[in-house]
Amino acid sequence: KQKVAVMTSGGDSPGMNGVVRAVVRMAIHMGCDAYCVYEGYEGLVQGGSYIKKTEWDDVRGYLGIGGTYIGTARCMAFYERAGRLTGAKNMILNGINALIICGGDGSLTGADKFRAEWPSLVEELVATKQLTQEQVEPYKKLNIVGLVGSIDNDLSGTDATIGAYTALANICEAVDKIESTATSHSRAFVIEVMGRHCGWLALMAGVAIGADHIFIPEKPRKDNWKEEICEVVKKHRDWGKRKTIVIIAEGAMDRHGGKITPEMVKDLLADKKGLALDTRISSLGHLQRGGPAGAYDRMLATLQGVEAVKAVLDAAKAVKEGKPQPETCVIGINENKITRQPLMAAVAATQQVAKAIEAQDFDKAMSLRDTEFAE
Ligand code: ADP
């Protein structure tokens, strides 16, 4: 009998609970035992009560609840081989032969490393007499599948990550509330949203609320951005608009890699010699990732969780039949179809965007993004 474990890792996102529910129930449906690994990789390294057999009823009520009931953590030990060795031992001791990990690009990089190292970890466990040859025999191959849980929608190879649309809706709801005050007092608001290397949330929120101006990391403003924004805001005000909304991603930059902060934008809009607008800053922070998962993320978590179980079972079948073990995959959604993508290619492309932004090669960053960014 296959034993399929699910884990949530890295930053939490709405929909992770839906993933846990879908994986547990699909695994049971397919005749497997389902396990939850608590607190991300930390749970693998700790073992014991961190790895629990989970039944159908245990995940009742999980679908719409934000965050992750089985916990998530950053685990330093897993960056080291020694930590991964202990993780491998705990998996074998629990009889787990398939692992489904829902997390961001860091978690998925860890997953890929774990699988690549697996045969040598197993050998080492025998060589150091932590486990016997007999014990490790059924666990020579590890099948891992990734699911992307991230509010930033920052992973290449998929149109949407689990949690992104809920975070976007949260931003819109917050801005709708802020707009009441903005319109009443004729104020300007500079709203900071999450996204260090990825402007998807800022850009889509800006479109969805009709912002006056948007700052994203991938497409920095030109050197004359200050004049540009003042001109746009003035034009809108001249047209009779009583509110000004500027959306700025955490990672917003100018063309030379200098950070553009909400304070800089506020000072500009409030400048007595210029627009002299009564300007406030609102940093939405963790409100963005909280609350119940939206309908889209519940759907994505469920369909992708089901596909992840199918993918690990397909891999197990191939191995059993003596065929080559399929490449580790991450489950995506592309043009409304649930897909399997090579995990490392998706992670590598994601990291390339971050590197391009850090190196201020913005044209490259833009060309690597799957989303078409409006001018
Ligand atoms: P996210 O998955 O949201 O990108 P992190 O980058 O913090 O978040 O990764 C979550 C966890 O995944 C880390 O705390 C660590 O345990 C594991 N991890 C991340 N990168 C690696 C890596 N290169 N090698 C091994 N484990 C990693």
Short mmCIF file of C-alpha atoms and ligand atoms in Angstrom, two decimals:
data_model
loop_
_atom_site.label_atom_id
_atom_site.label_comp_id
_atom_site.label_asym_id
_atom_site.label_seq_id
_atom_site.Cartn_x
_atom_site.Cartn_y
_atom_site.Cartn_z
CA LYS A 1 0.00 0.00 0.00
CA GLN A 2 1.33 3.43 -0.96
CA LYS A 3 1.73 5.94 1.83
CA VAL A 4 1.35 9.48 0.55
CA ALA A 5 2.36 12.40 2.75
CA VAL A 6 1.45 16.07 2.28
CA MET A 7 3.28 19.07 3.69
CA THR A 8 2.94 22.85 3.52
CA SER A 9 6.17 24.85 3.57
CA GLY A 10 7.53 28.39 3.27
CA GLY A 11 5.21 31.41 3.42
CA ASP A 12 1.56 30.50 4.02
CA SER A 13 -1.10 31.23 1.43
CA PRO A 14 -4.88 30.90 1.34
CA GLY A 15 -5.72 27.56 -0.26
CA MET A 16 -3.01 25.51 1.46
CA ASN A 17 -5.66 23.92 3.69
CA GLY A 18 -7.64 23.07 0.58
CA VAL A 19 -4.54 21.32 -0.79
CA VAL A 20 -4.16 19.25 2.38
CA ARG A 21 -7.82 18.23 2.20
CA ALA A 22 -7.65 17.34 -1.49
CA VAL A 23 -4.43 15.32 -1.19
CA VAL A 24 -5.59 13.40 1.89
CA ARG A 25 -8.96 12.54 0.40
CA MET A 26 -7.69 11.71 -3.09
CA ALA A 27 -4.94 9.51 -1.61
CA ILE A 28 -7.52 7.62 0.47
CA HIS A 29 -9.83 7.42 -2.54
CA MET A 30 -7.01 5.82 -4.54
CA GLY A 31 -6.49 3.19 -1.84
CA CYS A 32 -3.44 4.76 -0.19
CA ASP A 33 -2.76 5.77 3.39
CA ALA A 34 -2.53 9.53 3.81
CA TYR A 35 -0.12 11.32 6.14
CA CYS A 36 0.40 14.94 7.10
CA VAL A 37 3.86 16.25 7.90
CA TYR A 38 3.42 19.17 10.33
CA GLU A 39 5.49 22.39 10.31
CA GLY A 40 7.03 21.92 6.84
CA TYR A 41 10.51 20.41 6.57
CA GLU A 42 10.95 20.91 10.31
CA GLY A 43 8.39 18.12 10.79
CA LEU A 44 10.34 15.79 8.50
CA VAL A 45 13.52 16.45 10.45
CA GLN A 46 11.83 16.11 13.86
CA GLY A 47 9.75 13.03 12.98
CA GLY A 48 7.72 11.50 15.81
CA SER A 49 4.41 13.27 16.36
CA TYR A 50 5.15 15.68 13.50
CA ILE A 51 4.22 12.94 11.02
CA LYS A 52 0.62 11.77 11.45
CA LYS A 53 -1.62 9.36 9.62
CA THR A 54 -4.66 11.36 8.53
CA GLU A 55 -8.16 10.11 7.85
CA TRP A 56 -10.94 11.40 5.60
CA ASP A 57 -12.81 13.07 8.48
CA ASP A 58 -9.68 14.75 9.88
CA VAL A 59 -9.68 17.30 7.06
CA ARG A 60 -13.38 18.13 7.26
CA GLY A 61 -13.87 21.93 7.17
CA TYR A 62 -10.41 22.61 5.73
CA LEU A 63 -11.47 23.74 2.26
CA GLY A 64 -12.12 27.44 2.69
CA ILE A 65 -10.02 28.27 5.74
CA GLY A 66 -7.02 30.55 5.09
CA GLY A 67 -3.44 29.63 5.98
CA THR A 68 -2.49 26.09 6.88
CA TYR A 69 -3.72 24.05 9.82
CA ILE A 70 -0.79 21.64 9.56
CA GLY A 71 1.63 24.52 10.06
CA THR A 72 4.50 25.83 8.02
CA ALA A 73 7.98 26.87 9.05
CA ARG A 74 11.33 27.92 7.75
CA CYS A 75 13.70 25.06 8.54
CA MET A 76 17.43 25.79 8.62
CA ALA A 77 18.34 22.12 9.17
CA PHE A 78 16.91 21.15 5.78
CA TYR A 79 19.46 23.33 3.98
CA GLU A 80 22.12 20.89 5.28
CA ARG A 81 22.60 17.32 4.15
CA ALA A 82 22.52 16.13 7.78
CA GLY A 83 18.98 17.52 8.16
CA ARG A 84 17.84 15.89 4.94
CA LEU A 85 19.40 12.60 6.07
CA THR A 86 17.31 12.66 9.25
CA GLY A 87 14.27 13.59 7.15
CA ALA A 88 14.84 10.57 4.91
CA LYS A 89 15.18 8.29 7.94
CA ASN A 90 11.91 9.57 9.43
CA MET A 91 10.10 9.04 6.16
CA ILE A 92 11.30 5.46 5.88
CA LEU A 93 10.49 4.74 9.53
CA ASN A 94 6.93 5.92 8.81
CA GLY A 95 6.79 3.91 5.60
CA ILE A 96 6.18 6.99 3.44
CA ASN A 97 7.13 6.58 -0.21
CA ALA A 98 5.53 9.62 -1.81
CA LEU A 99 5.66 13.25 -0.75
CA ILE A 100 3.55 16.18 -1.95
CA ILE A 101 4.89 19.58 -1.01
CA CYS A 102 2.95 22.81 -1.28
CA GLY A 103 5.19 25.86 -1.00
CA GLY A 104 7.09 28.57 -2.81
CA ASP A 105 10.22 28.34 -4.96
CA GLY A 106 12.46 27.81 -1.90
CA SER A 107 10.44 24.83 -0.72
CA LEU A 108 10.36 23.37 -4.20
CA THR A 109 14.14 23.78 -4.57
CA GLY A 110 14.54 21.87 -1.29
CA ALA A 111 12.19 19.19 -2.62
CA ASP A 112 14.20 18.75 -5.80
CA LYS A 113 17.45 18.50 -3.87
CA PHE A 114 15.90 15.94 -1.51
CA ARG A 115 14.78 13.73 -4.35
CA ALA A 116 18.06 14.02 -6.25
CA GLU A 117 19.99 13.04 -3.13
CA TRP A 118 17.58 10.34 -2.00
CA PRO A 119 19.54 7.26 -3.23
CA SER A 120 22.72 8.47 -1.54
CA LEU A 121 20.83 9.36 1.64
CA VAL A 122 19.42 5.84 1.77
CA GLU A 123 22.91 4.38 1.23
CA GLU A 124 24.30 6.52 4.02
CA LEU A 125 21.54 5.45 6.41
CA VAL A 126 22.57 1.82 5.83
CA ALA A 127 26.32 2.51 5.88
CA THR A 128 26.03 4.33 9.20
CA LYS A 129 23.84 1.53 10.56
CA GLN A 130 20.91 3.83 11.26
CA LEU A 131 18.71 1.53 9.18
CA THR A 132 19.19 -1.98 7.80
CA GLN A 133 19.33 -2.96 4.14
CA GLU A 134 16.05 -4.78 4.67
CA GLN A 135 14.37 -1.67 6.06
CA VAL A 136 15.40 0.55 3.16
CA GLU A 137 14.74 -2.01 0.40
CA PRO A 138 11.19 -0.80 -0.48
CA TYR A 139 12.27 2.86 -0.40
CA LYS A 140 15.03 2.98 -3.02
CA LYS A 141 13.11 5.62 -4.99
CA LEU A 142 11.27 8.63 -3.64
CA ASN A 143 8.47 10.22 -5.62
CA ILE A 144 7.89 13.91 -4.97
CA VAL A 145 5.42 16.30 -6.54
CA GLY A 146 5.24 20.05 -5.93
CA LEU A 147 2.28 22.39 -5.67
CA VAL A 148 2.79 26.13 -5.69
CA GLY A 149 1.39 27.93 -2.69
CA SER A 150 2.27 31.62 -2.92
CA ILE A 151 0.29 34.85 -2.80
CA ASP A 152 2.78 36.57 -5.12
CA ASN A 153 1.96 34.51 -8.24
CA ASP A 154 5.70 34.43 -8.77
CA LEU A 155 6.36 30.95 -10.11
CA SER A 156 7.19 30.49 -13.78
CA GLY A 157 5.39 27.72 -15.63
CA THR A 158 1.95 28.30 -14.14
CA ASP A 159 -0.62 31.02 -14.77
CA ALA A 160 -1.72 31.17 -11.14
CA THR A 161 -0.30 30.06 -7.82
CA ILE A 162 -2.53 28.89 -4.98
CA GLY A 163 -3.42 31.96 -2.88
CA ALA A 164 -2.69 34.71 -5.41
CA TYR A 165 -6.29 35.44 -6.39
CA THR A 166 -7.43 35.54 -2.76
CA ALA A 167 -4.65 38.01 -1.93
CA LEU A 168 -5.64 40.10 -4.94
CA ALA A 169 -9.27 40.14 -3.79
CA ASN A 170 -8.11 41.08 -0.27
CA ILE A 171 -6.18 44.04 -1.69
CA CYS A 172 -9.18 45.19 -3.72
CA GLU A 173 -11.45 44.95 -0.69
CA ALA A 174 -9.00 46.94 1.46
CA VAL A 175 -8.61 49.63 -1.21
CA ASP A 176 -12.39 49.88 -1.63
CA LYS A 177 -12.55 50.71 2.07
CA ILE A 178 -9.71 53.20 1.89
CA GLU A 179 -11.40 54.89 -1.06
CA SER A 180 -14.32 56.02 1.09
CA THR A 181 -12.00 58.22 3.09
CA ALA A 182 -9.95 59.24 0.07
CA THR A 183 -13.01 60.48 -1.79
CA SER A 184 -14.60 62.17 1.24
CA HIS A 185 -11.47 64.14 2.10
CA SER A 186 -10.13 64.43 -1.43
CA ARG A 187 -7.00 62.61 -0.26
CA ALA A 188 -4.24 60.65 -1.93
CA PHE A 189 -3.27 57.19 -0.69
CA VAL A 190 -0.05 55.36 -1.40
CA ILE A 191 -0.78 51.69 -0.88
CA GLU A 192 2.06 49.25 -0.41
CA VAL A 193 1.39 45.65 -1.40
CA MET A 194 3.53 42.50 -1.19
CA GLY A 195 5.87 41.44 -4.00
CA ARG A 196 9.66 41.72 -3.71
CA HIS A 197 10.52 40.34 -7.09
CA CYS A 198 7.09 40.02 -8.60
CA GLY A 199 4.72 42.84 -9.44
CA TRP A 200 1.71 40.67 -10.28
CA LEU A 201 -0.28 41.65 -7.18
CA ALA A 202 0.48 45.35 -7.58
CA LEU A 203 -0.22 45.36 -11.30
CA MET A 204 -3.45 43.38 -11.17
CA ALA A 205 -4.70 45.27 -8.12
CA GLY A 206 -3.94 48.53 -9.92
CA VAL A 207 -5.98 47.40 -12.90
CA ALA A 208 -8.80 46.02 -10.74
CA ILE A 209 -9.24 49.21 -8.74
CA GLY A 210 -8.34 51.75 -11.39
CA ALA A 211 -5.24 53.13 -9.67
CA ASP A 212 -3.73 56.38 -10.85
CA HIS A 213 -0.24 54.93 -10.84
CA ILE A 214 1.46 51.56 -10.24
CA PHE A 215 5.04 50.72 -9.27
CA ILE A 216 6.34 47.18 -9.89
CA PRO A 217 9.85 45.72 -9.65
CA GLU A 218 10.01 44.30 -13.18
CA LYS A 219 9.32 47.55 -14.94
CA PRO A 220 10.90 50.44 -13.12
CA ARG A 221 9.76 53.96 -13.87
CA LYS A 222 11.83 56.13 -16.15
CA ASP A 223 14.24 58.68 -14.67
CA ASN A 224 11.53 61.32 -14.89
CA TRP A 225 9.05 59.22 -12.87
CA LYS A 226 8.38 62.07 -10.48
CA GLU A 227 7.22 64.42 -13.23
CA GLU A 228 5.33 61.56 -14.87
CA ILE A 229 3.28 60.69 -11.78
CA CYS A 230 2.57 64.35 -10.96
CA GLU A 231 1.38 64.94 -14.50
CA VAL A 232 -0.98 61.93 -14.42
CA VAL A 233 -2.39 62.74 -10.99
CA LYS A 234 -2.89 66.39 -11.92
CA LYS A 235 -4.69 65.38 -15.11
CA HIS A 236 -7.02 63.07 -13.15
CA ARG A 237 -7.68 65.76 -10.58
CA ASP A 238 -8.40 68.29 -13.35
CA TRP A 239 -10.96 65.84 -14.68
CA GLY A 240 -12.71 66.03 -11.32
CA LYS A 241 -11.41 62.89 -9.57
CA ARG A 242 -11.51 63.42 -5.79
CA LYS A 243 -9.22 60.57 -4.87
CA THR A 244 -5.74 59.47 -5.84
CA ILE A 245 -4.61 55.87 -5.41
CA VAL A 246 -1.03 54.79 -6.06
CA ILE A 247 -0.14 51.11 -5.72
CA ILE A 248 3.46 50.28 -4.94
CA ALA A 249 4.99 46.81 -4.71
CA GLU A 250 7.51 46.19 -1.90
CA GLY A 251 10.27 45.72 -4.46
CA ALA A 252 9.59 48.87 -6.50
CA MET A 253 12.73 50.40 -7.97
CA ASP A 254 13.95 53.10 -10.28
CA ARG A 255 15.97 52.28 -13.41
CA HIS A 256 19.22 52.34 -11.44
CA GLY A 257 18.22 49.87 -8.76
CA GLY A 258 17.39 52.57 -6.21
CA LYS A 259 14.41 51.66 -4.05
CA ILE A 260 11.25 53.69 -4.53
CA THR A 261 9.55 53.80 -1.14
CA PRO A 262 5.98 54.74 -0.23
CA GLU A 263 7.44 57.66 1.75
CA MET A 264 9.12 59.03 -1.38
CA VAL A 265 5.84 58.91 -3.29
CA LYS A 266 3.94 60.46 -0.38
CA ASP A 267 6.43 63.33 -0.08
CA LEU A 268 6.12 63.94 -3.79
CA LEU A 269 2.31 64.07 -3.83
CA ALA A 270 2.19 66.15 -0.65
CA ASP A 271 4.86 68.62 -1.77
CA LYS A 272 3.47 72.08 -1.03
CA LYS A 273 5.19 73.48 -4.10
CA GLY A 274 3.58 70.84 -6.30
CA LEU A 275 0.28 68.99 -6.03
CA ALA A 276 0.04 69.62 -2.27
CA LEU A 277 -2.30 66.67 -1.78
CA ASP A 278 -3.27 65.48 1.69
CA THR A 279 -1.47 62.12 1.32
CA ARG A 280 -1.43 59.03 3.52
CA ILE A 281 0.40 55.72 3.33
CA SER A 282 -1.32 52.39 3.90
CA SER A 283 0.83 49.30 4.02
CA LEU A 284 -1.53 46.34 3.75
CA GLY A 285 1.00 43.81 5.08
CA HIS A 286 -0.29 40.46 6.28
CA LEU A 287 -3.93 41.42 5.79
CA GLN A 288 -3.30 40.46 2.18
CA ARG A 289 -2.66 36.80 2.89
CA GLY A 290 -5.25 36.32 5.62
CA GLY A 291 -8.88 35.30 5.67
CA PRO A 292 -10.79 32.61 3.84
CA ALA A 293 -9.58 31.33 0.49
CA GLY A 294 -11.54 32.70 -2.46
CA ALA A 295 -13.51 30.47 -4.80
CA TYR A 296 -10.71 30.33 -7.38
CA ASP A 297 -8.11 29.20 -4.85
CA ARG A 298 -10.44 26.56 -3.39
CA MET A 299 -10.94 25.23 -6.89
CA LEU A 300 -7.24 25.39 -7.74
CA ALA A 301 -6.22 23.72 -4.47
CA THR A 302 -8.69 20.90 -5.04
CA LEU A 303 -7.99 20.22 -8.72
CA GLN A 304 -4.23 20.52 -8.29
CA GLY A 305 -4.21 18.43 -5.09
CA VAL A 306 -6.03 15.67 -6.96
CA GLU A 307 -3.58 15.92 -9.88
CA ALA A 308 -0.60 15.80 -7.49
CA VAL A 309 -1.78 12.46 -6.07
CA LYS A 310 -2.29 11.11 -9.59
CA ALA A 311 1.23 12.26 -10.51
CA VAL A 312 2.95 10.55 -7.55
CA LEU A 313 1.00 7.36 -8.19
CA ASP A 314 1.93 7.44 -11.90
CA ALA A 315 5.57 7.82 -10.89
CA ALA A 316 5.29 4.93 -8.43
CA LYS A 317 3.68 2.76 -11.13
CA ALA A 318 6.47 3.55 -13.61
CA VAL A 319 9.12 2.62 -11.05
CA LYS A 320 7.30 -0.60 -10.18
CA GLU A 321 7.19 -1.57 -13.84
CA GLY A 322 10.93 -1.02 -14.11
CA LYS A 323 10.57 2.09 -16.27
CA PRO A 324 12.68 5.20 -15.63
CA GLN A 325 11.44 7.32 -12.76
CA PRO A 326 9.61 10.34 -14.26
CA GLU A 327 11.16 13.76 -13.70
CA THR A 328 9.90 15.54 -10.56
CA CYS A 329 6.98 17.71 -11.53
CA VAL A 330 5.15 20.69 -10.20
CA ILE A 331 1.44 21.01 -10.84
CA GLY A 332 0.45 24.13 -12.77
CA ILE A 333 -2.55 25.68 -14.43
CA ASN A 334 -2.01 26.80 -18.01
CA GLU A 335 -4.79 28.24 -20.11
CA ASN A 336 -7.34 26.77 -17.71
CA LYS A 337 -5.94 23.28 -17.83
CA ILE A 338 -4.26 21.57 -14.90
CA THR A 339 -0.77 20.57 -16.05
CA ARG A 340 2.40 18.84 -14.93
CA GLN A 341 5.56 20.87 -15.46
CA PRO A 342 9.19 19.90 -14.84
CA LEU A 343 9.79 21.21 -11.33
CA MET A 344 13.36 22.37 -11.64
CA ALA A 345 12.80 24.19 -14.94
CA ALA A 346 9.98 26.19 -13.32
CA VAL A 347 12.08 27.01 -10.26
CA ALA A 348 15.14 27.91 -12.35
CA ALA A 349 13.11 30.27 -14.56
CA THR A 350 11.61 31.90 -11.44
CA GLN A 351 15.05 32.44 -9.92
CA GLN A 352 16.29 33.91 -13.20
CA VAL A 353 13.67 36.65 -12.99
CA ALA A 354 14.75 37.54 -9.44
CA LYS A 355 18.41 37.58 -10.55
CA ALA A 356 17.61 39.73 -13.58
CA ILE A 357 15.83 42.27 -11.35
CA GLU A 358 18.71 42.31 -8.89
CA ALA A 359 21.13 42.85 -11.79
CA GLN A 360 18.84 45.63 -13.08
CA ASP A 361 18.39 43.79 -16.36
CA PHE A 362 14.73 44.77 -16.52
CA ASP A 363 14.15 43.91 -20.17
CA LYS A 364 15.23 40.35 -19.40
CA ALA A 365 13.01 40.25 -16.29
CA MET A 366 10.03 41.35 -18.34
CA SER A 367 10.73 38.87 -21.13
CA LEU A 368 10.90 36.00 -18.61
CA ARG A 369 7.50 36.77 -17.10
CA ASP A 370 4.60 34.69 -18.34
CA THR A 371 2.07 37.42 -17.69
CA GLU A 372 1.82 40.05 -20.36
CA PHE A 373 2.45 43.35 -18.68
CA ALA A 374 0.65 46.39 -19.97
CA GLU A 375 2.80 49.37 -20.94
P1 ADP B 1 9.23 29.55 0.05
O1 ADP B 1 8.99 28.10 -0.14
O2 ADP B 1 7.96 30.28 0.38
O3 ADP B 1 10.00 30.16 -1.11
P2 ADP B 1 11.64 29.52 1.73
O4 ADP B 1 12.55 29.98 0.65
O5 ADP B 1 11.82 30.10 3.08
O6 ADP B 1 10.10 29.73 1.38
O7 ADP B 1 11.79 27.93 1.85
C1 ADP B 1 11.09 27.20 2.83
C2 ADP B 1 11.96 26.10 3.37
O8 ADP B 1 12.36 25.23 2.31
C3 ADP B 1 13.26 26.55 3.99
O9 ADP B 1 13.12 26.98 5.32
C4 ADP B 1 14.12 25.30 3.89
O10 ADP B 1 13.80 24.40 4.92
C5 ADP B 1 13.67 24.71 2.56
N1 ADP B 1 14.58 25.14 1.48
C6 ADP B 1 14.53 26.29 0.77
N2 ADP B 1 15.55 26.36 -0.12
C7 ADP B 1 16.26 25.22 0.04
C8 ADP B 1 17.46 24.70 -0.57
N3 ADP B 1 18.11 25.36 -1.52
N4 ADP B 1 17.90 23.49 -0.13
C9 ADP B 1 17.25 22.82 0.82
N5 ADP B 1 16.14 23.25 1.44
C10 ADP B 1 15.65 24.44 1.07
#
